Every structure is written in structure tokens, then in C-alpha cells.
Amino acid sequence: MPKIAVIGAGMAGLTCARALGDHGLRPVIFDKGRGLGGRMATRRAEGGFQFDHGAQYLTARSRGFAEMLAGAEAAGALALWPEPRERPAYVGIPGMTGLAKHIGEELDIRKATRIQRIVPEDGHWRLDWQDGSERFDRLVITAPAPQTAALLPEDHDFAEALHSVGMDPCLTLMVGLPTGADLPFVTRRAPEEDISWIACDSAKPGRPDGPCVVAQAGRGWSLRHLELELDAIAERMLPLVREIIGKGATVDPPYLSAHRWRYGLVTSPLGQPYLRDGAKTLFAGGDWCLGAKAEDAWTSGRAIADALIDGL
Ligand SMILES: Cc1cc2nc3c(=O)[nH]c(=O)nc-3n(C[C@H](O)[C@H](O)[C@H](O)COP(=O)(O)OP(=O)(O)OC[C@H]3O[C@@H](n4cnc5c(N)ncnc54)[C@H](O)[C@@H]3O)c2cc1C
């Protein structure tokens, strides 16, 4: 059985590894994070607050993704969220990472393991991390395009394609509100404004009681404030959110924190589902191949698994 490594336990990496696992292979997944899901992220905080500070909800365009969502819903890892209403929207249960845990069930996942170097060695791929190293026959990288480029030599065959991809940052604010706080809406989208999205996350199904809000800064604001300390980002975003949702709820909030998604949203995707080297042993993919949604990451992960299995 070939030894296969997958870098990244986000939607693309987990989907790829799941499909390989279902085929009887035993991929090893590495992620630098302490949890699963990548940009499908959930944070729990004291005071009964829980925030989905990355992907907010999932919608399906393709039949395959819709079937996956329906299966996860049946397994209790997703639930329908009647907001926003443009088409059926699902959220993870108990948070967005619930879906990642469901897809990753029984897979060999090495968390908190940042791959520092990839070294081609006698037709194999050696992965180095802080206190370890291992050789694999096949390697799948699903980190965002700029991070994938950083793992490979500057003159690698993938370099031009990886550098052609555009990914924007997104600064996110998490606010825990006082008990009983009243919000004027459940979700608000305003792509052209400094605060482009606000959601009352506690209104999602299956959430703890603590009323809370997730707000995302628009592209321009995120770019202008990208390098500030997280506390400074939170301090500057809060008044903008306060202007929109009203003062009462956000004076002296019991929880306040910001998150920096440096490679948050894909603006110009590659236009094909993955990259593969000539020897068919190295693959790279993720949402950045096809678009800005978790479904794009899923499609890329599936396509890589199919191509990898095909080449065995
Ligand atoms: C703020 C925000 C809101 C969003 N809202 C939505 C939404 O509502 N609906 C939607 O469909 N999509 C949304 N998206 C997009 C969605 O989150 C992504 O398309 C999807 O999660 C990408 O999955 P991925 O597996 O391609 O990448 P990621 O989720 O980024 O996974 C890549 C993984 O690789 C790991 N990694 C990177 N480098 C290394 C390394 N050297 N060693 C080990 N591990 C490494 C990372 O830790 C990460 O876990 C949103 C994104 C953001 C940022």
C-alpha cells in the first residue's frame, strides 16, 4: 500500500483523505492547527459563547456536494439554518468544525504539526516538522496557494500557477453580548461597506445560549488594517459594528476578540481542480483552485483523490 500524506485538515484535505480512506488507503493528515476544519472554524469562549469565525454556512451548487451535506445532516453533523434565505444553508453542529470532525472520523490526523519542509528524496517525499520527519510515496498539499508555494522550491513547476491565484485577507470580529441583548437582524450582508457581514451566531441551530455576533470586515478595511495587533483590530472594528447593531448591545461586551485570516477569500482561482506533477506523486489543491466557497474546496479534494487513485 502506498504511503500517502495530506497536508491540511480543512475541507479539501479531509475530503481527499476521506475518499482515499473509503478506497482502502490509509493517508496520514498533517495540520498545523490544534483543531480540524481550517477556515471552517469554531471558537468557544467563557460565558457560553461560541463563534463560527471562518465559514458561516454552506450551500450546494453541485449534486455531489448536496448529497454530502444531506448525509452529514442525517448523521447530526449539520443542520439547516433558515438564515440567510437565498438557498438552503447548512451550519455545522455543534459548530462549523462539527462537519470537519464528521468527515475526518477515524482518519489518522496529526494535529498541531506544521510541515516546515518538503524534500524530494529518491522518488519519495520527505516531510519535516519540528520534532519529526517521515517519507511518503504520494503527497497532497491543501494549504492556501501562497502557503503551498512557500513549502515548495521557488522554481518548482507549480510556482507560476500558485502565484497566479488571488486570495484576499478577511479580518473578523467576535463579540459576546450581555444576556438578553437584542439585535435588529440575524444576518446582514453589505459587500461594499467596511463591515461586509454581520451574523448573530447564537441564532444558529444547536448553539449555546450566550448571545454573540461575528462580523467580517470588507476587503479594503481588511487590507488597510491587516498588520495591526489583534487587540487593536478588535478595538477598531467594535465601534463600526456598534454603529450598525446599536449601542446597547455592545457597550463593555463580556467577550471581544479578532481573528486575522491572511489568506481568507479567493478572488482569482486557478481555474482547474488541482495541480499534479509529471511523476503523478505530488498534488496541490484547495478552494483556491476553483472559487471562494467550501464547496470549491470539497470539489478539489474529491478530484485529487480520484486522480491519485487512478494513478496507482
Ligand atoms: C471569514 C471567512 C468566511 C467564509 N465564509 C464562507 C461561507 O459562508 N460559506 C462558504 O462556503 N465558504 C466560506 N468561506 C470560505 C471557506 O472557509 C473556504 O473555502 C474553505 O474552508 C477552504 O478549505 P480548504 O481546505 O481549501 O482550506 P483551509 O480551510 O484553509 O485548510 C487548509 C489547512 O492547511 C493547514 N496548513 C497550512 N499550511 C500548513 C503546514 N505548513 N503544515 C500543516 N498544515 C498546514 C491549515 O492549518 C488549514 O487547516 C469563508 C472563509 C473565510 C475566511
PDB file of C-alpha atoms and ligand atoms in Angstrom, residues 7-13 30-33 37-40 53-58 113-115 142-144 147 151 170 172 216 261 264-265 286-287 292-294 297, ligand 1:
ATOM      1  CA  ILE A   7      -1.120  18.485   4.352  1.00  0.00           C
ATOM      2  CA  GLY A   8      -4.162  20.351   5.652  1.00  0.00           C
ATOM      3  CA  ALA A   9      -7.226  19.187   7.596  1.00  0.00           C
ATOM      4  CA  GLY A  10      -9.597  21.732   6.076  1.00  0.00           C
ATOM      5  CA  MET A  11     -12.456  20.835   3.757  1.00  0.00           C
ATOM      6  CA  ALA A  12     -10.162  19.933   0.830  1.00  0.00           C
ATOM      7  CA  GLY A  13      -7.651  17.824   2.755  1.00  0.00           C
ATOM      8  CA  PHE A  30      -0.972  16.822   8.991  1.00  0.00           C
ATOM      9  CA  ASP A  31      -2.336  20.150  10.173  1.00  0.00           C
ATOM     10  CA  LYS A  32      -0.598  22.965  11.974  1.00  0.00           C
ATOM     11  CA  GLY A  33      -3.816  23.834  13.830  1.00  0.00           C
ATOM     12  CA  GLY A  37     -11.553  22.392   9.697  1.00  0.00           C
ATOM     13  CA  GLY A  38      -9.074  25.107   8.679  1.00  0.00           C
ATOM     14  CA  ARG A  39     -11.166  28.102   7.636  1.00  0.00           C
ATOM     15  CA  MET A  40     -14.283  26.188   8.700  1.00  0.00           C
ATOM     16  CA  HIS A  53     -15.299  32.883  12.844  1.00  0.00           C
ATOM     17  CA  GLY A  54     -14.494  31.460   9.389  1.00  0.00           C
ATOM     18  CA  ALA A  55     -17.062  29.974   7.021  1.00  0.00           C
ATOM     19  CA  GLN A  56     -20.527  30.957   8.186  1.00  0.00           C
ATOM     20  CA  TYR A  57     -22.689  28.430   6.402  1.00  0.00           C
ATOM     21  CA  LEU A  58     -22.634  26.033   3.462  1.00  0.00           C
ATOM     22  CA  THR A 113       2.097  19.591  13.305  1.00  0.00           C
ATOM     23  CA  ARG A 114       3.314  22.316  10.991  1.00  0.00           C
ATOM     24  CA  ILE A 115       5.153  20.905   7.994  1.00  0.00           C
ATOM     25  CA  THR A 142      -4.116  21.600   0.515  1.00  0.00           C
ATOM     26  CA  ALA A 143      -2.750  24.721   2.212  1.00  0.00           C
ATOM     27  CA  PRO A 144      -3.862  28.085   0.697  1.00  0.00           C
ATOM     28  CA  GLN A 147       1.401  28.765   1.785  1.00  0.00           C
ATOM     29  CA  LEU A 151       6.568  24.938   1.033  1.00  0.00           C
ATOM     30  CA  CYS A 170     -10.522  38.947   5.944  1.00  0.00           C
ATOM     31  CA  THR A 172     -13.128  39.006  11.720  1.00  0.00           C
ATOM     32  CA  GLN A 216     -16.332  40.403   8.907  1.00  0.00           C
ATOM     33  CA  TRP A 261      -7.475  35.372   8.015  1.00  0.00           C
ATOM     34  CA  GLY A 264      -9.228  34.203   3.659  1.00  0.00           C
ATOM     35  CA  LEU A 265     -11.198  34.552   0.461  1.00  0.00           C
ATOM     36  CA  GLY A 286      -7.989  23.581  -2.161  1.00  0.00           C
ATOM     37  CA  ASP A 287     -10.715  26.185  -2.680  1.00  0.00           C
ATOM     38  CA  ALA A 292     -14.198  31.120  -2.767  1.00  0.00           C
ATOM     39  CA  LYS A 293     -16.512  28.594  -1.151  1.00  0.00           C
ATOM     40  CA  ALA A 294     -16.149  25.470   0.923  1.00  0.00           C
ATOM     41  CA  ALA A 297     -12.518  23.015  -1.616  1.00  0.00           C
TER      42      ALA A 297
HETATM   43  C1  LIG B   1     -14.093  34.787   7.080  1.00  0.00           C
HETATM   44  C2  LIG B   1     -14.465  33.714   6.088  1.00  0.00           C
HETATM   45  C3  LIG B   1     -15.799  33.468   5.829  1.00  0.00           C
HETATM   46  C4  LIG B   1     -16.165  32.466   4.922  1.00  0.00           C
HETATM   47  N1  LIG B   1     -17.484  32.205   4.716  1.00  0.00           N
HETATM   48  C5  LIG B   1     -17.831  31.161   3.942  1.00  0.00           C
HETATM   49  C6  LIG B   1     -19.204  30.763   3.854  1.00  0.00           C
HETATM   50  O1  LIG B   1     -20.089  31.342   4.499  1.00  0.00           O
HETATM   51  N2  LIG B   1     -19.514  29.716   3.028  1.00  0.00           N
HETATM   52  C7  LIG B   1     -18.546  29.026   2.337  1.00  0.00           C
HETATM   53  O2  LIG B   1     -18.869  28.070   1.630  1.00  0.00           O
HETATM   54  N3  LIG B   1     -17.245  29.379   2.410  1.00  0.00           N
HETATM   55  C8  LIG B   1     -16.872  30.415   3.210  1.00  0.00           C
HETATM   56  N4  LIG B   1     -15.554  30.743   3.345  1.00  0.00           N
HETATM   57  C9  LIG B   1     -14.554  30.001   2.549  1.00  0.00           C
HETATM   58  C10 LIG B   1     -14.292  28.619   3.138  1.00  0.00           C
HETATM   59  O3  LIG B   1     -13.989  28.741   4.509  1.00  0.00           O
HETATM   60  C11 LIG B   1     -13.111  28.005   2.387  1.00  0.00           C
HETATM   61  O4  LIG B   1     -13.399  27.992   1.006  1.00  0.00           O
HETATM   62  C12 LIG B   1     -12.786  26.571   2.795  1.00  0.00           C
HETATM   63  O5  LIG B   1     -12.908  26.382   4.185  1.00  0.00           O
HETATM   64  C13 LIG B   1     -11.356  26.269   2.321  1.00  0.00           C
HETATM   65  O6  LIG B   1     -10.999  24.939   2.630  1.00  0.00           O
HETATM   66  P1  LIG B   1      -9.550  24.416   2.235  1.00  0.00           P
HETATM   67  O7  LIG B   1      -9.441  23.036   2.745  1.00  0.00           O
HETATM   68  O8  LIG B   1      -9.293  24.667   0.794  1.00  0.00           O
HETATM   69  O9  LIG B   1      -8.513  25.382   3.006  1.00  0.00           O
HETATM   70  P2  LIG B   1      -8.309  25.630   4.568  1.00  0.00           P
HETATM   71  O10 LIG B   1      -9.589  25.525   5.289  1.00  0.00           O
HETATM   72  O11 LIG B   1      -7.544  26.900   4.661  1.00  0.00           O
HETATM   73  O12 LIG B   1      -7.406  24.401   5.023  1.00  0.00           O
HETATM   74  C14 LIG B   1      -6.018  24.384   4.826  1.00  0.00           C
HETATM   75  C15 LIG B   1      -5.372  23.773   6.057  1.00  0.00           C
HETATM   76  O13 LIG B   1      -3.972  23.653   5.825  1.00  0.00           O
HETATM   77  C16 LIG B   1      -3.333  23.844   7.051  1.00  0.00           C
HETATM   78  N5  LIG B   1      -1.918  24.178   6.774  1.00  0.00           N
HETATM   79  C17 LIG B   1      -1.438  25.221   6.050  1.00  0.00           C
HETATM   80  N6  LIG B   1      -0.088  25.176   5.992  1.00  0.00           N
HETATM   81  C18 LIG B   1       0.286  24.079   6.700  1.00  0.00           C
HETATM   82  C19 LIG B   1       1.549  23.499   7.036  1.00  0.00           C
HETATM   83  N7  LIG B   1       2.708  24.030   6.612  1.00  0.00           N
HETATM   84  N8  LIG B   1       1.574  22.367   7.789  1.00  0.00           N
HETATM   85  C20 LIG B   1       0.414  21.817   8.249  1.00  0.00           C
HETATM   86  N9  LIG B   1      -0.802  22.330   7.966  1.00  0.00           N
HETATM   87  C21 LIG B   1      -0.872  23.438   7.205  1.00  0.00           C
HETATM   88  C22 LIG B   1      -4.110  24.961   7.725  1.00  0.00           C
HETATM   89  O14 LIG B   1      -3.914  24.959   9.134  1.00  0.00           O
HETATM   90  C23 LIG B   1      -5.544  24.616   7.311  1.00  0.00           C
HETATM   91  O15 LIG B   1      -6.202  23.867   8.318  1.00  0.00           O
HETATM   92  C24 LIG B   1     -15.162  31.725   4.244  1.00  0.00           C
HETATM   93  C25 LIG B   1     -13.815  31.982   4.515  1.00  0.00           C
HETATM   94  C26 LIG B   1     -13.462  32.965   5.436  1.00  0.00           C
HETATM   95  C27 LIG B   1     -12.019  33.218   5.736  1.00  0.00           C
END
